[in-house]
Tab-separated table of C-alpha atoms in Angstrom:
chain	number	residue	atom	x	y	z
A	1	MET	CA	16.931	-4.143	1.769
A	2	GLU	CA	18.990	-6.091	4.253
A	3	SER	CA	20.876	-4.994	7.332
A	4	ILE	CA	24.223	-6.396	8.363
A	5	LEU	CA	26.283	-6.029	11.535
A	6	ILE	CA	30.028	-5.665	11.134
A	7	LYS	CA	33.096	-4.921	13.192
A	8	VAL	CA	35.523	-2.408	11.711
A	9	LYS	CA	39.246	-2.407	12.462
A	10	PRO	CA	40.652	0.908	11.221
A	11	GLY	CA	44.380	1.517	10.853
A	12	SER	CA	45.042	-1.995	9.522
A	13	PHE	CA	47.879	-2.960	7.202
A	14	LYS	CA	45.522	-3.550	4.248
A	15	ASP	CA	41.820	-3.441	3.433
A	16	SER	CA	40.197	-6.859	3.801
A	17	ILE	CA	37.053	-8.725	4.816
A	18	GLU	CA	36.926	-11.845	6.980
A	19	PHE	CA	34.873	-13.575	9.637
A	20	ASP	CA	36.213	-13.926	13.175
A	21	THR	CA	35.869	-17.055	15.327
A	22	GLU	CA	32.437	-15.943	16.609
A	23	GLY	CA	31.131	-15.556	13.049
A	24	THR	CA	31.175	-11.747	13.087
A	25	LEU	CA	31.981	-10.051	9.795
A	26	VAL	CA	35.180	-8.037	10.276
A	27	VAL	CA	36.273	-5.342	7.832
A	28	LYS	CA	39.867	-4.182	8.177
A	29	LEU	CA	40.607	-0.748	6.750
A	30	ARG	CA	43.807	1.211	6.232
A	31	ALA	CA	41.952	4.473	6.951
A	32	LYS	CA	42.243	6.010	10.403
A	33	PRO	CA	39.149	6.729	12.521
A	34	ILE	CA	39.629	10.493	12.282
A	35	ASP	CA	36.866	12.854	11.121
A	36	GLY	CA	34.807	9.987	9.658
A	37	GLU	CA	37.577	8.832	7.300
A	38	ALA	CA	37.122	5.183	8.262
A	39	ASN	CA	33.348	5.357	7.710
A	40	GLU	CA	33.841	6.834	4.246
A	41	ALA	CA	36.517	4.251	3.451
A	42	LEU	CA	34.220	1.475	4.669
A	43	ILE	CA	31.426	2.425	2.287
A	44	LYS	CA	33.837	2.927	-0.611
A	45	PHE	CA	35.580	-0.409	0.045
A	46	LEU	CA	32.350	-2.397	0.436
A	47	SER	CA	30.822	-0.830	-2.668
A	48	LYS	CA	33.841	-1.990	-4.649
A	49	GLU	CA	33.985	-5.453	-3.039
A	50	PHE	CA	30.242	-6.093	-3.307
A	51	ASN	CA	29.887	-4.383	-6.707
A	52	LEU	CA	27.231	-1.983	-5.379
A	53	SER	CA	26.871	1.746	-5.745
A	54	LYS	CA	27.918	3.768	-2.704
A	55	SER	CA	24.326	4.989	-2.381
A	56	ALA	CA	23.206	1.354	-1.961
A	57	ILE	CA	25.117	1.166	1.348
A	58	VAL	CA	23.830	3.191	4.290
A	59	LEU	CA	25.553	3.448	7.673
A	60	GLU	CA	22.517	3.074	9.908
A	61	LYS	CA	24.142	2.860	13.362
A	62	GLY	CA	27.611	3.076	14.861
A	63	GLN	CA	29.090	6.231	13.367
A	64	THR	CA	31.618	6.446	16.235
A	65	SER	CA	31.752	2.760	17.184
A	66	ARG	CA	33.778	-0.155	15.836
A	67	TYR	CA	30.511	-2.078	15.576
A	68	LYS	CA	28.340	-0.834	12.745
A	69	LYS	CA	24.942	-1.626	11.332
A	70	LEU	CA	24.741	-1.179	7.580
A	71	LEU	CA	21.669	-1.184	5.404
A	72	LEU	CA	22.302	-2.693	1.973
A	73	HIS	CA	19.871	-2.241	-0.899
A	74	ILE	CA	20.000	-5.910	-1.952
A	75	SER	CA	18.049	-9.083	-1.163
A	76	GLN	CA	19.016	-11.607	1.510
A	77	THR	CA	19.887	-14.133	-1.210
A	78	GLU	CA	22.260	-11.667	-2.879
A	79	LEU	CA	23.829	-10.824	0.497
A	80	ASP	CA	24.374	-14.498	1.305
A	81	LYS	CA	26.118	-14.998	-2.052
A	82	LEU	CA	28.362	-11.989	-1.464
A	83	LEU	CA	29.402	-13.115	2.007
A	84	GLU	CA	29.959	-16.756	1.071
A	85	LYS	CA	33.321	-16.038	-0.556
A	86	TYR	CA	34.690	-14.591	2.721
A	87	LYS	CA	33.823	-17.629	4.843
A	88	LYS	CA	36.673	-20.052	5.371
């Protein structure tokens, strides 16, 4: 299991994943941060993008913050491969 730190930008024009200039993983979501909608959308979006089950992604910290710590039930090698396609 690997943990990953991300920054979430809810209310975006479209759902996407990118890295910012500091190397932080940024996930943009169309969902609004109301009643946990953005958190649910985050897990659903990442499960689809990373081809993981929703139960393989756990929101460990940051339920009400833009900065989140996720626990993914994959190896570091698998995580590196997944993230490589988002680096520019």
